[in-house]
XYZ file of C-alpha atoms in Angstrom:
580
model
C 0.000 0.000 0.000
C 1.394 3.414 -0.906
C 1.373 6.383 1.526
C 1.264 10.145 1.007
C 3.230 12.721 3.045
C 1.943 16.302 3.629
C 3.996 19.099 5.212
C 2.267 21.738 7.489
C 3.134 25.177 6.105
C 3.056 26.619 9.636
C 5.101 24.223 11.781
C 6.624 21.987 9.009
C 5.309 18.855 10.662
C 5.238 15.892 8.277
C 1.834 14.268 8.055
C 1.643 10.769 6.584
C -1.596 9.245 5.259
C -2.236 5.869 3.577
C -5.238 7.226 1.703
C -5.035 9.491 -1.330
C -5.891 13.123 -0.481
C -7.411 15.293 -3.212
C -5.472 18.460 -3.918
C -8.408 20.758 -2.959
C -9.145 19.054 0.372
C -8.481 21.082 3.534
C -6.349 19.393 6.156
C -5.909 20.345 9.846
C -2.497 20.063 11.456
C -2.822 18.080 14.720
C 0.286 19.798 16.114
C -0.512 23.492 15.687
C -4.133 23.348 14.507
C -3.487 25.166 11.197
C -5.855 24.401 8.348
C -4.337 24.166 4.852
C -5.080 22.637 1.406
C -3.385 19.374 0.384
C -0.696 20.038 -2.181
C -0.743 18.013 -5.404
C 3.032 17.761 -5.249
C 2.924 15.872 -1.959
C 5.533 13.173 -1.952
C 4.546 9.492 -2.288
C 6.064 7.240 0.374
C 7.555 4.082 -1.196
C 5.932 0.791 -0.408
C 7.731 -1.537 1.959
C 9.661 -4.094 0.008
C 9.477 -6.871 2.511
C 7.117 -7.687 5.323
C 8.417 -8.277 8.791
C 8.167 -11.693 10.350
C 4.956 -12.422 12.226
C 6.734 -13.110 15.565
C 8.638 -9.883 15.409
C 5.522 -7.949 14.545
C 3.548 -9.405 17.463
C 6.379 -8.676 19.881
C 6.586 -5.058 18.716
C 2.877 -4.543 19.061
C 2.864 -6.068 22.547
C 5.744 -3.901 23.579
C 4.012 -0.733 22.365
C 0.759 -1.663 24.049
C 2.501 -2.356 27.332
C 4.358 0.893 27.192
C 1.219 2.842 26.398
C -0.756 1.124 29.108
C 1.851 1.792 31.752
C 2.377 5.420 30.716
C -1.353 6.106 30.267
C -2.195 4.739 33.692
C 0.444 6.789 35.377
C -0.603 9.867 33.402
C -4.229 9.307 34.167
C -3.475 8.951 37.872
C -1.377 12.078 37.857
C -3.974 13.987 35.845
C -6.965 13.050 37.968
C -5.072 13.605 41.194
C -3.983 17.073 40.104
C -7.495 17.938 38.806
C -9.217 17.074 42.127
C -6.757 19.145 44.132
C -7.222 22.147 41.884
C -11.014 21.778 42.108
C -10.881 21.636 45.893
C -8.664 24.704 45.974
C -10.934 26.578 43.615
C -14.014 25.536 45.609
C -12.481 26.736 48.862
C -11.475 30.028 47.321
C -14.937 30.425 45.808
C -16.645 29.714 49.156
C -14.376 32.199 50.879
C -15.104 34.795 48.216
C -18.879 34.192 48.486
C -18.694 34.490 52.263
C -16.849 37.777 51.982
C -19.370 39.023 49.449
C -22.278 38.030 51.710
C -20.650 39.741 54.680
C -20.126 42.871 52.620
C -23.735 42.771 51.430
C -24.996 42.462 55.023
C -22.747 45.287 56.126
C -23.985 47.411 53.236
C -27.601 46.624 54.102
C -26.995 47.514 57.739
C -25.339 50.787 56.755
C -28.221 51.605 54.383
C -30.780 50.700 57.048
C -29.036 52.880 59.635
C -28.790 55.688 57.110
C -32.502 55.325 56.305
C -33.392 55.407 60.001
C -31.353 58.549 60.510
C -32.911 60.227 57.468
C -36.404 59.185 58.591
C -35.816 60.437 62.129
C -34.492 63.736 60.771
C -37.499 64.196 58.464
C -39.959 63.335 61.246
C -38.222 65.700 63.665
C -38.281 68.531 61.136
C -41.910 67.742 60.290
C -42.933 67.801 63.967
C -41.078 71.070 64.430
C -42.810 72.642 61.404
C -46.167 71.358 62.660
C -45.545 72.906 66.082
C -44.695 76.217 64.386
C -47.916 75.932 62.327
C -45.928 75.849 59.088
C -48.278 73.226 57.746
C -47.099 73.384 54.119
C -43.502 72.601 55.096
C -44.686 69.922 57.529
C -46.733 68.202 54.811
C -43.726 68.157 52.454
C -41.451 66.696 55.144
C -43.912 63.965 56.124
C -44.462 63.148 52.457
C -40.701 62.807 51.985
C -40.602 60.516 55.029
C -43.310 58.313 53.510
C -41.412 58.191 50.224
C -38.450 56.887 52.225
C -40.508 54.484 54.384
C -44.001 54.104 52.869
C -45.575 52.331 55.865
C -44.215 54.522 58.674
C -47.127 55.185 61.063
C -45.703 58.418 62.512
C -45.220 59.890 59.041
C -48.767 58.911 58.021
C -50.230 60.473 61.148
C -48.169 63.642 60.719
C -49.174 63.984 57.067
C -52.861 63.668 57.951
C -52.495 66.286 60.690
C -50.630 68.675 58.393
C -53.108 68.285 55.531
C -56.035 68.675 57.907
C -54.500 71.814 59.407
C -53.892 73.176 55.911
C -57.532 72.604 55.004
C -58.686 74.220 58.244
C -56.299 77.127 57.780
C -57.480 77.674 54.231
C -61.085 77.642 55.371
C -60.369 79.845 58.396
C -58.328 82.305 56.356
C -61.057 82.459 53.734
C -63.753 83.011 56.366
C -61.618 85.557 58.186
C -60.957 87.510 54.999
C -64.646 87.504 54.136
C -65.626 88.594 57.656
C -63.003 91.340 57.665
C -64.147 92.669 54.291
C -67.785 92.634 55.374
C -66.932 94.228 58.720
C -64.918 97.017 57.063
C -67.777 97.741 54.678
C -70.342 97.909 57.501
C -68.051 100.037 59.648
C -67.572 102.511 56.801
C -71.330 102.612 56.248
C -71.888 103.337 59.945
C -69.297 106.117 60.003
C -70.775 107.731 56.894
C -74.272 107.549 58.384
C -72.966 109.203 61.562
C -71.337 111.967 59.520
C -74.592 112.464 57.582
C -76.588 112.437 60.851
C -78.569 109.445 59.666
C -78.695 107.985 63.137
C -81.062 105.079 62.438
C -78.954 103.904 59.470
C -75.830 104.226 61.607
C -77.356 102.047 64.336
C -78.282 99.332 61.832
C -74.814 99.356 60.226
C -72.944 99.186 63.543
C -75.225 96.434 64.863
C -74.416 94.345 61.784
C -70.692 95.076 62.207
C -70.835 93.846 65.814
C -72.391 90.603 64.600
C -69.611 90.061 62.055
C -66.710 90.854 64.425
C -67.949 90.456 68.013
C -66.327 92.540 70.720
C -64.656 95.008 68.336
C -64.104 98.319 70.115
C -64.651 100.529 67.065
C -67.981 98.904 66.201
C -69.176 98.961 69.824
C -68.282 102.640 70.238
C -69.924 103.534 66.944
C -73.067 101.657 67.983
C -73.152 103.412 71.337
C -72.700 106.866 69.746
C -75.314 106.173 67.088
C -77.827 104.995 69.665
C -77.205 108.076 71.823
C -77.680 110.390 68.848
C -80.807 108.532 67.761
C -82.203 108.753 71.288
C -81.491 112.467 71.405
C -83.123 112.932 68.030
C -86.168 110.955 69.080
C -86.357 112.960 72.291
C -86.059 116.219 70.379
C -88.727 115.081 67.971
C -91.034 114.162 70.844
C -90.380 117.475 72.587
C -90.926 119.370 69.358
C -94.157 117.504 68.767
C -95.392 118.355 72.281
C -94.357 121.975 71.792
C -96.286 122.203 68.533
C -99.340 120.615 70.156
C -99.219 123.179 72.965
C -98.772 126.099 70.596
C -101.648 124.927 68.388
C -103.867 124.471 71.458
C -102.949 127.977 72.671
C -103.731 129.589 69.307
C -107.047 127.715 69.137
C -107.874 128.997 72.630
C -107.027 132.576 71.551
C -109.322 132.302 68.553
C -112.091 130.941 70.781
C -111.460 133.806 73.249
C -110.525 131.316 75.964
C -107.629 133.459 76.951
C -106.822 131.765 80.291
C -106.556 128.425 78.461
C -104.338 130.087 75.882
C -102.071 131.393 78.661
C -101.851 127.934 80.196
C -100.944 126.323 76.879
C -98.310 128.925 76.004
C -96.756 128.518 79.463
C -96.541 124.767 78.833
C -94.936 125.432 75.421
C -92.302 127.649 77.050
C -91.551 124.948 79.569
C -90.779 122.607 76.661
C -88.778 125.162 74.667
C -87.597 127.862 77.071
C -87.223 131.422 75.708
C -88.956 130.557 72.466
C -89.859 133.837 70.725
C -93.108 132.597 69.222
C -94.325 131.214 72.558
C -93.335 134.385 74.442
C -95.138 136.615 71.922
C -98.247 134.428 71.987
C -98.226 134.460 75.802
C -98.050 138.256 75.857
C -100.954 138.452 73.429
C -103.016 136.094 75.596
C -102.223 138.013 78.787
C -103.188 141.305 77.066
C -106.485 139.769 76.020
C -107.104 138.735 79.629
C -106.375 142.294 80.738
C -108.892 143.587 78.233
C -111.649 141.366 79.592
C -114.274 143.513 81.317
C -116.863 140.840 82.041
C -116.162 139.899 85.670
C -118.608 137.016 85.655
C -116.919 135.424 82.627
C -113.505 135.966 84.196
C -114.776 134.321 87.382
C -116.023 131.299 85.487
C -112.639 130.860 83.761
C -110.845 131.444 87.054
C -112.845 128.776 88.892
C -112.376 126.299 86.066
C -108.605 126.825 86.071
C -108.409 126.499 89.833
C -110.402 123.267 89.751
C -108.066 121.917 87.077
C -105.036 123.006 89.085
C -106.305 121.231 92.179
C -107.033 118.058 90.218
C -103.553 118.096 88.704
C -102.101 118.720 92.152
C -103.876 115.670 93.559
C -102.628 113.598 90.643
C -99.097 114.923 91.234
C -98.983 116.482 87.783
C -97.377 119.542 89.231
C -96.302 121.182 85.978
C -99.893 121.137 84.717
C -101.131 122.333 88.109
C -98.623 125.169 88.052
C -99.634 126.201 84.517
C -103.312 126.176 85.474
C -102.977 128.154 88.721
C -100.687 130.702 87.079
C -103.250 131.192 84.308
C -105.978 131.606 86.990
C -103.926 134.275 88.773
C -103.728 136.227 85.520
C -107.480 136.647 85.878
C -107.528 137.518 89.602
C -103.936 138.222 90.713
C -104.973 139.024 94.281
C -106.957 135.885 94.922
C -105.600 134.400 98.149
C -106.859 130.861 97.474
C -105.110 130.754 94.107
C -101.983 132.295 95.616
C -101.953 129.669 98.342
C -102.504 126.952 95.759
C -99.602 128.348 93.765
C -97.346 128.256 96.833
C -98.416 124.724 97.687
C -97.915 123.630 94.096
C -94.435 125.126 93.955
C -93.489 123.455 97.215
C -94.956 120.134 96.129
C -93.213 120.515 92.798
C -89.914 121.113 94.581
C -90.475 118.045 96.742
C -91.549 116.108 93.651
C -88.453 117.265 91.850
C -86.385 115.860 94.721
C -88.294 112.572 94.495
C -88.008 112.709 90.739
C -84.220 113.051 90.933
C -84.081 110.172 93.395
C -86.142 107.963 91.139
C -83.963 108.913 88.169
C -80.816 108.037 90.084
C -82.208 104.696 91.253
C -83.474 103.943 87.767
C -80.075 104.738 86.277
C -78.318 102.455 88.780
C -80.817 99.659 88.127
C -80.318 100.072 84.392
C -76.529 99.983 84.765
C -76.718 96.846 86.940
C -78.956 95.062 84.483
C -82.075 95.137 86.678
C -84.168 96.240 83.751
C -87.601 95.535 85.213
C -86.799 97.666 88.264
C -85.407 100.395 86.004
C -88.625 100.453 83.981
C -90.714 100.753 87.150
C -88.544 103.579 88.587
C -88.479 105.613 85.387
C -92.241 105.137 85.003
C -92.786 106.600 88.498
C -90.472 109.487 87.681
C -92.304 110.169 84.418
C -95.577 110.249 86.327
C -94.232 113.152 88.402
C -92.999 115.118 85.378
C -94.495 113.632 82.207
C -92.892 116.190 79.928
C -89.383 115.940 81.349
C -86.934 114.427 78.879
C -84.783 112.709 81.505
C -87.623 110.475 82.659
C -88.721 109.838 79.078
C -85.222 108.922 77.965
C -84.622 106.762 81.009
C -87.873 104.894 80.544
C -87.185 104.424 76.841
C -83.671 103.087 77.507
C -84.851 100.840 80.298
C -87.696 99.431 78.222
C -85.389 98.845 75.271
C -82.846 97.173 77.543
C -85.567 94.968 78.983
C -86.757 94.023 75.498
C -83.168 93.427 74.392
C -82.464 91.314 77.461
C -85.562 89.247 76.786
C -84.561 88.762 73.161
C -80.958 88.070 74.210
C -81.996 85.363 76.689
C -84.303 83.786 74.121
C -81.632 83.695 71.400
C -78.951 82.571 73.836
C -81.122 79.684 75.006
C -81.846 78.701 71.405
C -78.107 78.813 70.680
C -77.346 76.653 73.722
C -79.991 74.113 72.690
C -78.537 73.904 69.178
C -75.051 73.591 70.648
C -76.064 70.657 72.839
C -77.525 68.971 69.762
C -74.193 69.576 67.959
C -75.910 71.776 65.369
C -72.979 74.142 65.444
C -73.858 76.252 62.402
C -77.355 76.904 63.804
C -75.914 77.664 67.248
C -73.452 80.122 65.727
C -76.300 81.881 63.930
C -78.301 82.306 67.148
C -75.273 83.582 69.071
C -74.554 86.119 66.332
C -78.164 87.291 66.514
C -77.942 87.593 70.285
C -74.650 89.477 70.291
C -75.928 92.966 69.273
C -78.194 92.920 72.334
C -75.127 92.389 74.556
C -71.976 93.130 72.497
C -69.579 92.558 75.399
C -71.187 89.516 77.011
C -68.218 87.365 78.056
C -70.098 84.050 77.938
C -71.373 84.633 74.414
C -67.950 85.720 73.186
C -66.419 82.603 74.769
C -69.052 80.372 73.187
C -68.427 81.977 69.809
C -64.716 81.159 70.070
C -65.535 77.588 71.091
C -67.995 77.254 68.232
C -65.477 78.440 65.671
C -62.947 75.900 66.954
C -65.562 73.150 66.840
C -66.518 74.120 63.310
C -62.831 74.048 62.378
C -62.740 70.544 63.868
C -65.721 69.692 61.695
C -63.680 70.804 58.701
C -60.832 68.581 59.889
C -63.252 65.685 60.367
C -64.576 66.276 56.854
C -61.031 66.096 55.479
C -60.346 62.874 57.404
C -63.746 61.512 56.350
C -62.860 62.011 52.683
C -59.451 60.428 53.320
C -60.973 57.319 54.928
C -63.568 57.021 52.170
C -60.786 57.077 49.561
C -58.861 54.392 51.459
C -62.013 52.283 51.731
C -62.914 52.613 48.051
C -59.378 51.739 46.930
C -59.283 48.702 49.237
C -62.754 47.602 48.111
C -61.728 47.815 44.453
C -58.751 45.522 45.078
C -61.035 43.226 47.142
C -59.205 43.921 50.425
C -62.464 43.943 52.355
C -60.865 43.944 55.826
C -59.064 47.213 55.137
C -62.109 48.611 53.344
C -64.438 47.852 56.261
C -62.028 49.394 58.774
C -61.766 52.587 56.695
C -65.519 52.848 56.113
C -66.126 52.277 59.830
C -63.871 55.237 60.676
C -65.715 57.323 58.084
C -69.063 56.447 59.699
C -67.696 57.414 63.120
C -66.692 60.817 61.698
C -70.072 61.370 59.997
C -72.648 59.103 61.592
C -75.517 60.329 59.428
C -73.676 59.979 56.118
C -75.675 57.460 54.111
C -72.918 56.907 51.534
C -70.448 55.843 54.241
C -73.031 53.618 55.940
C -73.899 51.905 52.658
C -70.209 51.472 51.769
C -69.553 49.847 55.165
C -72.533 47.528 54.688
C -71.416 46.456 51.201
C -67.826 45.926 52.353
C -68.889 43.832 55.349
C -71.194 41.786 53.124
C -68.465 41.128 50.548
C -65.946 40.165 53.235
C -68.380 37.806 54.909
C -69.231 36.145 51.606
C -65.542 35.657 50.775
C -64.904 34.135 54.206
C -67.984 31.900 53.914
C -67.063 30.603 50.472
C -63.460 30.055 51.572
C -64.631 27.901 54.470
C -67.098 26.064 52.265
C -64.449 25.343 49.619
C -62.433 23.324 52.153
C -65.599 21.598 53.441
C -65.698 23.548 56.715
C -69.443 23.972 56.351
C -70.092 24.614 60.036
C -67.515 27.435 59.952
C -69.120 28.880 56.826
C -72.593 29.173 58.388
C -71.809 32.209 60.693
C -70.258 34.078 57.788
C -73.345 33.605 55.629
C -75.554 34.673 58.545
C -73.418 37.801 59.006
C -73.685 38.554 55.289
C -77.480 38.290 55.525
C -77.452 40.754 58.427
C -75.736 43.251 56.137
C -77.978 42.445 53.154
C -81.211 40.757 54.282
C -82.936 38.501 51.754
C -79.821 38.409 49.561
C -80.453 35.542 47.132
C -76.865 34.278 46.905
C -76.293 34.311 50.654
C -79.667 32.703 51.330
C -79.166 29.926 48.777
C -75.595 29.147 49.794
C -76.469 29.231 53.496
C -79.185 26.619 52.978
C -76.725 24.463 51.052
C -73.933 24.555 53.659
C -76.418 23.885 56.447
C -77.481 20.751 54.620
C -73.902 19.716 53.946
C -72.837 20.424 57.525
C -75.236 17.726 58.756
C -73.753 15.022 56.569
C -70.075 16.002 56.305
C -67.300 15.541 58.843
C -65.223 18.710 59.111
C -61.435 18.501 58.451
C -59.088 18.288 61.394
C -58.192 21.490 63.185
C -54.593 21.372 61.987
C -55.724 21.625 58.363
C -53.715 24.432 56.756
C -56.715 25.545 54.706
C -58.403 27.240 57.691
C -60.600 30.121 56.469
C -59.853 33.734 57.431
C -61.174 35.286 60.585
C -64.536 37.033 60.786
C -64.671 40.454 59.127
C -64.670 43.417 61.539
C -68.025 45.138 62.002
């Protein structure tokens, strides 16, 4: 058999093959791994001319096999021994490296956890500080950052709710305060303008409204007091002017009817109301001249007697001013009459004594009015007015006392209505009644205190409304993801904040029903029919006559009678009862 020799162009190794190799075939050098094409000029190895003897050939083969076996065994032993040692070394190094990496990871986690705790504590501290300083915007941002760092931190959640609630209350309070201040300023300006224009009644109304808007304000209270005083003076002047005009008209009518003594009496009364009035003085002189011109003694006597009788009657009734006017008119007819002169002296003395009593009654009435004993003040001023009906002091005192009594009655009525509404927690209604009561007693300490308490309670209502909305959102989100335990807890808090809110009550009912049905079906699915029964019954309490709950309850009751429940250590125990 002929052989062919190929030379590797890279390492010059001679490759010998006993098969012909085409010139275009690619050959790989086993020594260096180079691939190259077989060359057509490859040399042909000459065929052996003589075959070796069979004995020699067998011996050579045996020798080669023995050598290879011995060397291969030793090599294999050496190779496998070295490989196992290297593997053990590598394994040990790898375990050591993994241990170091794990230790480093734990250390890193501990450092990160400590860093997170420090950052959380710092944010909470700053948030609490901002909350204490009422910087609610900054506090909300800090608590929000804390929750971003640790989403489930209870302190951060609580702080954020407080900050947001305070922000809502502040916004509402600031808005209300701005509105009240604007309204108060407008009313105060209206009152001042009315005072300047001498429109006393308009001024009183404006200042009373201003006191309602901003209770206890000094400017509004002073303006109200001044306006009331001016209005009282105006009303008194109007009343006095009206009486004066009535007297003057009566005197002129008496002159026309030639009842000159009556005319004198009326003009004297007019001068008592408006002293030194020119018209009254002139009319009085005319009447006296007419009396002097009377020549008919009998007629003068008749008028004289009539005036004396009237004077005596007025004296007995303690209407001394009228008695004095009458007796003075009578003496114009008969100036020397001793009986009339004596009556005049007695009247003047009685009037002086009455004036003393009148002053005493005025003083007592004023004290009673100042001390709030309005009924006594009305009685005292009424007695004083009886002595001198035309005197402005008694009229004014009686008017003020009667108004104070009416105001006190109205104040007590409104205050009691406000207290009743307050007890029923109808704070808006209570606030309205207190505001209506306040103008009757602008500086009443109890009402002012109650108003402050009411505003705080109404601010709390705003805070409760904010928390109510928050709990409703939590409940709705939990209900949507079928976390009925969380949903029921949130809706329950919402109901506690607004017990009459039908939406919250219905949401709590639906959430409890859904949770009970889930628990019942879970128990039923693992053949705990007896455990499922209470859940179905609870679901029916939330939704009576519910078809699904009714049908499934009947089924599990039937199954519970014929089925043995799983052992207590069964891992498929249903969840606990939903909170109610």
